[in-house]
Amino acid sequence: SLQRVVAAKEGPFTSWTESPEQVEIDLPLPVSTSSRDLIVVITAHALSVRHRHVGLLLEVNPLANLVVADECTWYLEGTLLKLHLAKQEYGGSRADQYWGPQLRKAGGVLECHMSPKDVAAFMQRREREIEREVAEKKAQREREAEAERVRQERDAAAAALHLEDSAAGDVAQPSWLLDNLHLVVAAVAVLVGATRMYLLTMQYLQFQREAAENGGGLGGMARDG
């Protein structure tokens, strides 16, 4: 992992840090700068950043030490240009990879469109803006979480009300039977009475048939005597 050194820097431009593997430069840009406005030239020993409409933004020639130009990158982060310069391996110990307090080699050229004081003020404003953005995002997340909590509580309340209505409907269904129980009992009684009457009638008719058959038999025997 990179062990970045944020030691005190010196010279006309101090907004940079380094590790044994690379140098990271933060260059404030004019308002409304886009990547198409920038002309960034990085060679093994020099760096130049120009704005198509403003002119020179940063020039370092030569750099404090050599870099691998093909492995250097840059991108915009808001109103900040971030440059990553990949260091060449200089041999010796790991400590030999550090450039020290100066971005340029002694006696070299270093020009920036902003003074160190202006750059420092810019970076402080940017830090405050980042802190404000972080706070706003946190507040937004909290508002969204609160809205989600309220929605869940509302859904839970609606579900509970639905269950209560369903339970009330289930209780109301047998109440018809209770309200009309006397009619049901009466109907059952009529049915039982009709059944008994039917059975009695069938018994009577059976008795009549048997009596008729028995009587007919006796009459025949008397006539024969």
PDB file of C-alpha atoms in Angstrom:
ATOM      1  CA  SER A   1       0.000   0.000   0.000  1.00  0.00           C
ATOM      2  CA  LEU A   2       1.095   3.576  -0.591  1.00  0.00           C
ATOM      3  CA  GLN A   3       2.731   5.353   2.314  1.00  0.00           C
ATOM      4  CA  ARG A   4       1.941   8.928   1.448  1.00  0.00           C
ATOM      5  CA  VAL A   5       4.061  11.670   2.966  1.00  0.00           C
ATOM      6  CA  VAL A   6       2.275  14.910   3.752  1.00  0.00           C
ATOM      7  CA  ALA A   7       5.333  16.799   4.947  1.00  0.00           C
ATOM      8  CA  ALA A   8       5.684  20.557   4.680  1.00  0.00           C
ATOM      9  CA  LYS A   9       6.363  21.608   1.100  1.00  0.00           C
ATOM     10  CA  GLU A  10       8.244  24.643  -0.109  1.00  0.00           C
ATOM     11  CA  GLY A  11       8.360  26.863  -3.156  1.00  0.00           C
ATOM     12  CA  PRO A  12       5.790  28.659  -5.339  1.00  0.00           C
ATOM     13  CA  PHE A  13       3.487  25.612  -5.337  1.00  0.00           C
ATOM     14  CA  THR A  14       2.987  23.350  -2.326  1.00  0.00           C
ATOM     15  CA  SER A  15      -0.319  21.541  -2.980  1.00  0.00           C
ATOM     16  CA  TRP A  16       1.172  18.096  -3.533  1.00  0.00           C
ATOM     17  CA  THR A  17       2.026  14.913  -1.649  1.00  0.00           C
ATOM     18  CA  GLU A  18       4.136  11.877  -2.467  1.00  0.00           C
ATOM     19  CA  SER A  19       4.742   8.228  -1.771  1.00  0.00           C
ATOM     20  CA  PRO A  20       7.714   6.130  -2.908  1.00  0.00           C
ATOM     21  CA  GLU A  21       5.730   5.194  -6.014  1.00  0.00           C
ATOM     22  CA  GLN A  22       4.066   8.446  -7.117  1.00  0.00           C
ATOM     23  CA  VAL A  23       3.471  12.165  -6.675  1.00  0.00           C
ATOM     24  CA  GLU A  24      -0.086  13.480  -6.372  1.00  0.00           C
ATOM     25  CA  ILE A  25      -0.709  17.104  -7.336  1.00  0.00           C
ATOM     26  CA  ASP A  26      -3.916  19.058  -6.618  1.00  0.00           C
ATOM     27  CA  LEU A  27      -4.174  22.082  -8.895  1.00  0.00           C
ATOM     28  CA  PRO A  28      -7.060  24.560  -8.439  1.00  0.00           C
ATOM     29  CA  LEU A  29      -8.737  25.457 -11.739  1.00  0.00           C
ATOM     30  CA  PRO A  30     -10.577  28.525 -12.999  1.00  0.00           C
ATOM     31  CA  VAL A  31     -14.354  28.388 -12.611  1.00  0.00           C
ATOM     32  CA  SER A  32     -16.249  26.326 -15.226  1.00  0.00           C
ATOM     33  CA  THR A  33     -13.110  24.584 -16.503  1.00  0.00           C
ATOM     34  CA  SER A  34     -13.758  21.346 -18.379  1.00  0.00           C
ATOM     35  CA  SER A  35     -11.303  18.675 -19.456  1.00  0.00           C
ATOM     36  CA  ARG A  36     -11.559  19.957 -23.039  1.00  0.00           C
ATOM     37  CA  ASP A  37     -10.154  23.301 -21.878  1.00  0.00           C
ATOM     38  CA  LEU A  38      -6.935  21.756 -20.584  1.00  0.00           C
ATOM     39  CA  ILE A  39      -3.693  20.912 -22.347  1.00  0.00           C
ATOM     40  CA  VAL A  40      -1.641  18.675 -20.048  1.00  0.00           C
ATOM     41  CA  VAL A  41       1.857  17.684 -21.159  1.00  0.00           C
ATOM     42  CA  ILE A  42       3.889  15.293 -19.011  1.00  0.00           C
ATOM     43  CA  THR A  43       7.378  14.166 -19.957  1.00  0.00           C
ATOM     44  CA  ALA A  44       9.981  12.225 -18.023  1.00  0.00           C
ATOM     45  CA  HIS A  45      11.386  15.417 -16.498  1.00  0.00           C
ATOM     46  CA  ALA A  46       8.743  18.164 -16.877  1.00  0.00           C
ATOM     47  CA  LEU A  47       5.061  19.038 -16.389  1.00  0.00           C
ATOM     48  CA  SER A  48       2.965  21.675 -18.137  1.00  0.00           C
ATOM     49  CA  VAL A  49      -0.737  22.480 -17.672  1.00  0.00           C
ATOM     50  CA  ARG A  50      -2.312  25.157 -19.855  1.00  0.00           C
ATOM     51  CA  HIS A  51      -5.885  26.433 -20.235  1.00  0.00           C
ATOM     52  CA  ARG A  52      -7.036  27.130 -23.789  1.00  0.00           C
ATOM     53  CA  HIS A  53      -8.611  30.442 -22.768  1.00  0.00           C
ATOM     54  CA  VAL A  54      -6.711  31.465 -19.614  1.00  0.00           C
ATOM     55  CA  GLY A  55      -3.171  30.402 -20.497  1.00  0.00           C
ATOM     56  CA  LEU A  56      -0.558  28.841 -18.259  1.00  0.00           C
ATOM     57  CA  LEU A  57      -1.865  27.187 -15.078  1.00  0.00           C
ATOM     58  CA  LEU A  58       1.199  25.256 -13.904  1.00  0.00           C
ATOM     59  CA  GLU A  59       4.682  24.605 -15.239  1.00  0.00           C
ATOM     60  CA  VAL A  60       7.446  22.619 -13.569  1.00  0.00           C
ATOM     61  CA  ASN A  61      10.702  22.168 -15.482  1.00  0.00           C
ATOM     62  CA  PRO A  62      12.528  20.146 -14.534  1.00  0.00           C
ATOM     63  CA  LEU A  63      10.697  18.073 -11.947  1.00  0.00           C
ATOM     64  CA  ALA A  64      12.538  17.163  -8.777  1.00  0.00           C
ATOM     65  CA  ASN A  65      13.154  13.740 -10.278  1.00  0.00           C
ATOM     66  CA  LEU A  66      12.207  11.582 -13.242  1.00  0.00           C
ATOM     67  CA  VAL A  67       8.737  10.115 -13.840  1.00  0.00           C
ATOM     68  CA  VAL A  68       7.312   7.436 -16.154  1.00  0.00           C
ATOM     69  CA  ALA A  69       5.317   9.624 -18.550  1.00  0.00           C
ATOM     70  CA  ASP A  70       3.216   6.794 -20.006  1.00  0.00           C
ATOM     71  CA  GLU A  71       2.016   5.819 -16.522  1.00  0.00           C
ATOM     72  CA  CYS A  72       1.065   9.314 -15.395  1.00  0.00           C
ATOM     73  CA  THR A  73      -2.637  10.202 -15.253  1.00  0.00           C
ATOM     74  CA  TRP A  74      -4.862  13.190 -14.561  1.00  0.00           C
ATOM     75  CA  TYR A  75      -8.568  13.882 -14.085  1.00  0.00           C
ATOM     76  CA  LEU A  76     -10.937  16.580 -12.866  1.00  0.00           C
ATOM     77  CA  GLU A  77     -12.564  16.442  -9.465  1.00  0.00           C
ATOM     78  CA  GLY A  78     -14.931  19.372  -9.328  1.00  0.00           C
ATOM     79  CA  THR A  79     -12.834  22.534  -9.633  1.00  0.00           C
ATOM     80  CA  LEU A  80      -9.641  20.613  -8.952  1.00  0.00           C
ATOM     81  CA  LEU A  81      -7.190  18.997 -11.379  1.00  0.00           C
ATOM     82  CA  LYS A  82      -5.617  15.903  -9.851  1.00  0.00           C
ATOM     83  CA  LEU A  83      -2.374  14.675 -11.397  1.00  0.00           C
ATOM     84  CA  HIS A  84      -0.700  11.393 -10.538  1.00  0.00           C
ATOM     85  CA  LEU A  85       2.939  11.232 -11.575  1.00  0.00           C
ATOM     86  CA  ALA A  86       4.426   7.727 -11.540  1.00  0.00           C
ATOM     87  CA  LYS A  87       8.004   7.872 -10.277  1.00  0.00           C
ATOM     88  CA  GLN A  88      10.853   6.058 -11.932  1.00  0.00           C
ATOM     89  CA  GLU A  89      12.872   3.793  -9.668  1.00  0.00           C
ATOM     90  CA  TYR A  90      16.035   5.619  -8.796  1.00  0.00           C
ATOM     91  CA  GLY A  91      17.847   2.776  -7.077  1.00  0.00           C
ATOM     92  CA  GLY A  92      19.312   2.819  -3.631  1.00  0.00           C
ATOM     93  CA  SER A  93      17.088   2.718  -0.542  1.00  0.00           C
ATOM     94  CA  ARG A  94      13.364   3.339  -0.361  1.00  0.00           C
ATOM     95  CA  ALA A  95      14.053   6.745   1.158  1.00  0.00           C
ATOM     96  CA  ASP A  96      15.842   7.742  -2.053  1.00  0.00           C
ATOM     97  CA  GLN A  97      12.481   7.631  -3.846  1.00  0.00           C
ATOM     98  CA  TYR A  98      11.242  10.739  -2.027  1.00  0.00           C
ATOM     99  CA  TRP A  99      11.588  14.130  -3.699  1.00  0.00           C
ATOM    100  CA  GLY A 100      11.666  16.209  -0.557  1.00  0.00           C
ATOM    101  CA  PRO A 101      10.078  19.665  -0.048  1.00  0.00           C
ATOM    102  CA  GLN A 102      10.414  20.952  -3.620  1.00  0.00           C
ATOM    103  CA  LEU A 103       8.373  19.874  -6.667  1.00  0.00           C
ATOM    104  CA  ARG A 104      11.054  21.240  -8.966  1.00  0.00           C
ATOM    105  CA  LYS A 105      14.734  20.502  -9.151  1.00  0.00           C
ATOM    106  CA  ALA A 106      16.971  23.149  -7.635  1.00  0.00           C
ATOM    107  CA  GLY A 107      17.348  26.040 -10.062  1.00  0.00           C
ATOM    108  CA  GLY A 108      14.405  24.899 -12.177  1.00  0.00           C
ATOM    109  CA  VAL A 109      11.246  26.735 -13.216  1.00  0.00           C
ATOM    110  CA  LEU A 110       7.980  26.522 -11.295  1.00  0.00           C
ATOM    111  CA  GLU A 111       5.113  28.827 -12.206  1.00  0.00           C
ATOM    112  CA  CYS A 112       1.498  28.635 -11.052  1.00  0.00           C
ATOM    113  CA  HIS A 113      -1.457  30.842 -11.965  1.00  0.00           C
ATOM    114  CA  MET A 114      -2.269  31.142  -8.247  1.00  0.00           C
ATOM    115  CA  SER A 115      -0.032  32.122  -5.371  1.00  0.00           C
ATOM    116  CA  PRO A 116       0.571  29.649  -2.532  1.00  0.00           C
ATOM    117  CA  LYS A 117      -1.689  31.803  -0.329  1.00  0.00           C
ATOM    118  CA  ASP A 118      -4.486  31.727  -2.896  1.00  0.00           C
ATOM    119  CA  VAL A 119      -4.068  27.978  -3.375  1.00  0.00           C
ATOM    120  CA  ALA A 120      -4.251  27.437   0.385  1.00  0.00           C
ATOM    121  CA  ALA A 121      -7.410  29.560   0.604  1.00  0.00           C
ATOM    122  CA  PHE A 122      -8.886  27.658  -2.306  1.00  0.00           C
ATOM    123  CA  MET A 123      -8.170  24.302  -0.675  1.00  0.00           C
ATOM    124  CA  GLN A 124      -9.722  25.489   2.596  1.00  0.00           C
ATOM    125  CA  ARG A 125     -12.884  26.583   0.762  1.00  0.00           C
ATOM    126  CA  ARG A 126     -12.970  23.267  -1.034  1.00  0.00           C
ATOM    127  CA  GLU A 127     -12.658  21.356   2.234  1.00  0.00           C
ATOM    128  CA  ARG A 128     -15.561  23.352   3.660  1.00  0.00           C
ATOM    129  CA  GLU A 129     -17.600  22.645   0.527  1.00  0.00           C
ATOM    130  CA  ILE A 130     -16.849  18.934   0.818  1.00  0.00           C
ATOM    131  CA  GLU A 131     -17.845  18.974   4.492  1.00  0.00           C
ATOM    132  CA  ARG A 132     -21.075  20.766   3.587  1.00  0.00           C
ATOM    133  CA  GLU A 133     -21.805  18.267   0.806  1.00  0.00           C
ATOM    134  CA  VAL A 134     -21.159  15.367   3.182  1.00  0.00           C
ATOM    135  CA  ALA A 135     -23.473  16.929   5.776  1.00  0.00           C
ATOM    136  CA  GLU A 136     -26.176  17.530   3.153  1.00  0.00           C
ATOM    137  CA  LYS A 137     -25.930  13.933   1.907  1.00  0.00           C
ATOM    138  CA  LYS A 138     -26.135  12.674   5.481  1.00  0.00           C
ATOM    139  CA  ALA A 139     -29.201  14.842   6.136  1.00  0.00           C
ATOM    140  CA  GLN A 140     -30.764  13.591   2.890  1.00  0.00           C
ATOM    141  CA  ARG A 141     -30.157   9.985   3.912  1.00  0.00           C
ATOM    142  CA  GLU A 142     -31.707  10.688   7.307  1.00  0.00           C
ATOM    143  CA  ARG A 143     -34.749  12.297   5.675  1.00  0.00           C
ATOM    144  CA  GLU A 144     -35.134   9.325   3.339  1.00  0.00           C
ATOM    145  CA  ALA A 145     -34.774   6.900   6.263  1.00  0.00           C
ATOM    146  CA  GLU A 146     -37.423   8.827   8.222  1.00  0.00           C
ATOM    147  CA  ALA A 147     -39.759   8.841   5.221  1.00  0.00           C
ATOM    148  CA  GLU A 148     -39.229   5.085   4.830  1.00  0.00           C
ATOM    149  CA  ARG A 149     -39.943   4.552   8.528  1.00  0.00           C
ATOM    150  CA  VAL A 150     -43.163   6.559   8.284  1.00  0.00           C
ATOM    151  CA  ARG A 151     -44.189   4.609   5.175  1.00  0.00           C
ATOM    152  CA  GLN A 152     -43.546   1.291   6.895  1.00  0.00           C
ATOM    153  CA  GLU A 153     -45.550   2.382   9.944  1.00  0.00           C
ATOM    154  CA  ARG A 154     -48.395   3.516   7.687  1.00  0.00           C
ATOM    155  CA  ASP A 155     -48.348   0.198   5.819  1.00  0.00           C
ATOM    156  CA  ALA A 156     -48.291  -1.717   9.101  1.00  0.00           C
ATOM    157  CA  ALA A 157     -51.246   0.285  10.411  1.00  0.00           C
ATOM    158  CA  ALA A 158     -53.181  -0.324   7.195  1.00  0.00           C
ATOM    159  CA  ALA A 159     -52.418  -4.049   7.397  1.00  0.00           C
ATOM    160  CA  ALA A 160     -53.572  -4.173  11.039  1.00  0.00           C
ATOM    161  CA  LEU A 161     -56.802  -2.365  10.143  1.00  0.00           C
ATOM    162  CA  HIS A 162     -57.394  -4.820   7.318  1.00  0.00           C
ATOM    163  CA  LEU A 163     -56.914  -7.730   9.720  1.00  0.00           C
ATOM    164  CA  GLU A 164     -59.387  -6.163  12.164  1.00  0.00           C
ATOM    165  CA  ASP A 165     -61.948  -5.722   9.399  1.00  0.00           C
ATOM    166  CA  SER A 166     -61.432  -9.331   8.302  1.00  0.00           C
ATOM    167  CA  ALA A 167     -61.826 -10.586  11.887  1.00  0.00           C
ATOM    168  CA  ALA A 168     -65.004  -8.519  12.332  1.00  0.00           C
ATOM    169  CA  GLY A 169     -66.376 -10.010   9.123  1.00  0.00           C
ATOM    170  CA  ASP A 170     -65.578 -13.522  10.338  1.00  0.00           C
ATOM    171  CA  VAL A 171     -67.418 -12.852  13.607  1.00  0.00           C
ATOM    172  CA  ALA A 172     -70.382 -11.324  11.808  1.00  0.00           C
ATOM    173  CA  GLN A 173     -70.952 -14.363   9.620  1.00  0.00           C
ATOM    174  CA  PRO A 174     -72.311 -16.748  12.350  1.00  0.00           C
ATOM    175  CA  SER A 175     -74.399 -13.943  13.884  1.00  0.00           C
ATOM    176  CA  TRP A 176     -77.098 -14.603  11.204  1.00  0.00           C
ATOM    177  CA  LEU A 177     -77.500 -18.117  12.565  1.00  0.00           C
ATOM    178  CA  LEU A 178     -77.832 -16.803  16.103  1.00  0.00           C
ATOM    179  CA  ASP A 179     -80.322 -14.120  15.083  1.00  0.00           C
ATOM    180  CA  ASN A 180     -82.508 -16.692  13.257  1.00  0.00           C
ATOM    181  CA  LEU A 181     -81.995 -19.646  15.578  1.00  0.00           C
ATOM    182  CA  HIS A 182     -85.688 -19.800  16.482  1.00  0.00           C
ATOM    183  CA  LEU A 183     -86.581 -20.197  12.843  1.00  0.00           C
ATOM    184  CA  VAL A 184     -84.031 -22.936  12.430  1.00  0.00           C
ATOM    185  CA  VAL A 185     -85.356 -24.747  15.529  1.00  0.00           C
ATOM    186  CA  ALA A 186     -88.899 -24.404  14.280  1.00  0.00           C
ATOM    187  CA  ALA A 187     -87.964 -25.785  10.894  1.00  0.00           C
ATOM    188  CA  VAL A 188     -86.191 -28.725  12.508  1.00  0.00           C
ATOM    189  CA  ALA A 189     -89.211 -29.373  14.751  1.00  0.00           C
ATOM    190  CA  VAL A 190     -91.553 -29.352  11.783  1.00  0.00           C
ATOM    191  CA  LEU A 191     -89.254 -31.743   9.964  1.00  0.00           C
ATOM    192  CA  VAL A 192     -89.087 -34.082  12.984  1.00  0.00           C
ATOM    193  CA  GLY A 193     -92.875 -33.917  13.429  1.00  0.00           C
ATOM    194  CA  ALA A 194     -93.481 -34.666   9.775  1.00  0.00           C
ATOM    195  CA  THR A 195     -91.108 -37.609   9.979  1.00  0.00           C
ATOM    196  CA  ARG A 196     -92.874 -39.029  13.035  1.00  0.00           C
ATOM    197  CA  MET A 197     -96.284 -38.528  11.399  1.00  0.00           C
ATOM    198  CA  TYR A 198     -95.050 -40.334   8.343  1.00  0.00           C
ATOM    199  CA  LEU A 199     -93.777 -43.252  10.401  1.00  0.00           C
ATOM    200  CA  LEU A 200     -97.030 -43.474  12.393  1.00  0.00           C
ATOM    201  CA  THR A 201     -99.046 -43.373   9.204  1.00  0.00           C
ATOM    202  CA  MET A 202     -96.987 -46.171   7.693  1.00  0.00           C
ATOM    203  CA  GLN A 203     -97.396 -48.245  10.873  1.00  0.00           C
ATOM    204  CA  TYR A 204    -101.175 -47.720  10.797  1.00  0.00           C
ATOM    205  CA  LEU A 205    -101.429 -48.720   7.176  1.00  0.00           C
ATOM    206  CA  GLN A 206     -99.321 -51.810   7.839  1.00  0.00           C
ATOM    207  CA  PHE A 207    -101.581 -52.728  10.731  1.00  0.00           C
ATOM    208  CA  GLN A 208    -104.671 -52.299   8.557  1.00  0.00           C
ATOM    209  CA  ARG A 209    -103.206 -54.533   5.877  1.00  0.00           C
ATOM    210  CA  GLU A 210    -102.352 -57.232   8.383  1.00  0.00           C
ATOM    211  CA  ALA A 211    -105.802 -57.036   9.980  1.00  0.00           C
ATOM    212  CA  ALA A 212    -107.510 -57.304   6.636  1.00  0.00           C
ATOM    213  CA  GLU A 213    -105.470 -60.294   5.693  1.00  0.00           C
ATOM    214  CA  ASN A 214    -106.151 -62.046   9.015  1.00  0.00           C
ATOM    215  CA  GLY A 215    -109.884 -61.304   8.868  1.00  0.00           C
ATOM    216  CA  GLY A 216    -110.178 -62.662   5.397  1.00  0.00           C
ATOM    217  CA  GLY A 217    -108.633 -65.914   6.513  1.00  0.00           C
ATOM    218  CA  LEU A 218    -111.034 -66.516   9.407  1.00  0.00           C
ATOM    219  CA  GLY A 219    -114.102 -65.854   7.225  1.00  0.00           C
ATOM    220  CA  GLY A 220    -113.088 -68.535   4.807  1.00  0.00           C
ATOM    221  CA  MET A 221    -112.674 -71.124   7.534  1.00  0.00           C
ATOM    222  CA  ALA A 222    -116.208 -70.450   8.950  1.00  0.00           C
ATOM    223  CA  ARG A 223    -117.772 -70.860   5.561  1.00  0.00           C
ATOM    224  CA  ASP A 224    -116.050 -74.154   5.070  1.00  0.00           C
ATOM    225  CA  GLY A 225    -117.491 -75.553   8.427  1.00  0.00           C
TER     226      GLY A 225
END
